[in-house]
């Protein structure tokens, strides 16, 4: 911003943020090398987190980053000194941020909101008030001047070297002297890492740890420094641990999760994650069929109409009018539900009449067929569930990052189908499914990335497909080798998937892509379950292939809306 000045010490601090010396680059390289020896284990509840749509990297992450920055200011007792604030967005956050709701998320974070607790129905009105009044309340208490047009800066042609999803906060006092600044990087799935927060008196603030003595710098891809019971770095080590301890993948993850939570807390949090997923499906299918998704594409919701057809039996599904037409799969945290839901009945189609003898002869030999009912209940239910979640996500509703918001529909869809038509112990199966899928997500997060800005859509929907395939195989009673095989198949056939959202909106092709990924996950699981677990390509090999593919992929295909469908489909 023009006219802003700062004390000499702060100027030096800003220069450090804008440039990287050879020594610092060497240190960064050493840090990256050391990460290779770090285990892959993170908390399941970091991987699966409750947030708001439409994007985990462009909405959830930036909201968290803003809240972290404001919290830092408050903890260091400089919040009341702030008179103005500037926010810079870089790379993919700048290019597709408007369509992904990034500015709105940042403003909510600045006001002290968090993704899992913000009231989604009030976001639009609150943002409008901020823009109209040209002011904002830091942490919900301290009101300052904020001109959205000037203080929210989109750097379309600049990218910070650490990651494509970068943003910078600068807080100034009444004399426009810089008080504090920080750069954050939203690395996918709602995860945020940051550089040191630079204050004018030289102290440093780190992400995740407010206590300075225990502060830990969260480097890119580095997991929380934790001593877990059963560490693993890749799928080969994970399988070795399972076989050595005679445990399933879910049991290994549960044992490691005890580092952070009690058994009862783990159970309750897993069920809360699933209940939120189920709510997002319900909200999606019970919405008005005439409602349009936000943005310039004018995409109408499809899930409500598709679900109504299922209820009417047009797809061979059961008619269920209870609960307002939605068959909820909520699981009480106080009492276990062990009743399985019935398998839908499939009705056979009648054969068409081929007695036509018209001229030309082609009309007689190849007559037009009457429309048939294509009855594949699994495909129908999987598709509508996935579409429902992603339409809810596109509207800025509450969803679970699984492992990202753009891929939020795949895992809930597969789990919902399993619970409704196969499960005989829903509570146990939810825990088994989610813990298994989280282990696979950890492997991708460590070995490659779950950020579309780095990997393209293979890093989001591809990873979700792989996770869902593994989870479904596990609850179907597959061996750990079959689970690994299913995860490998799920990703192998998503390699090279680009991220090219039209108009920068998480709608086309994102919504349908989740439905296809759910179907593909079931197919991958079936292939694995029908085998013995032995296969030519390992999960570790496909993860490394995915990483290399993402590195080689042109940036215009990595969540920038500068290539692919985004430039070949006109918006008018």
XYZ file of C-alpha atoms in Angstrom, residues 38-43 223-224 226 228 230-233 253 256-257 260 442 446:
20
model
C 10.149 -38.562 9.419
C 7.172 -40.864 9.929
C 3.882 -40.287 8.144
C 1.621 -40.369 11.196
C -0.643 -37.415 11.901
C -3.869 -37.335 13.841
C 4.251 -33.944 10.366
C 3.723 -32.973 13.992
C 5.186 -36.881 18.035
C 3.691 -42.642 18.298
C 3.509 -47.756 15.752
C 5.208 -45.325 13.327
C 5.365 -45.909 9.584
C 6.726 -43.869 6.692
C -4.120 -45.980 13.481
C -1.301 -44.234 17.364
C -4.270 -41.931 17.952
C -3.507 -37.473 21.435
C -1.347 -39.932 5.657
C 3.819 -37.483 3.308
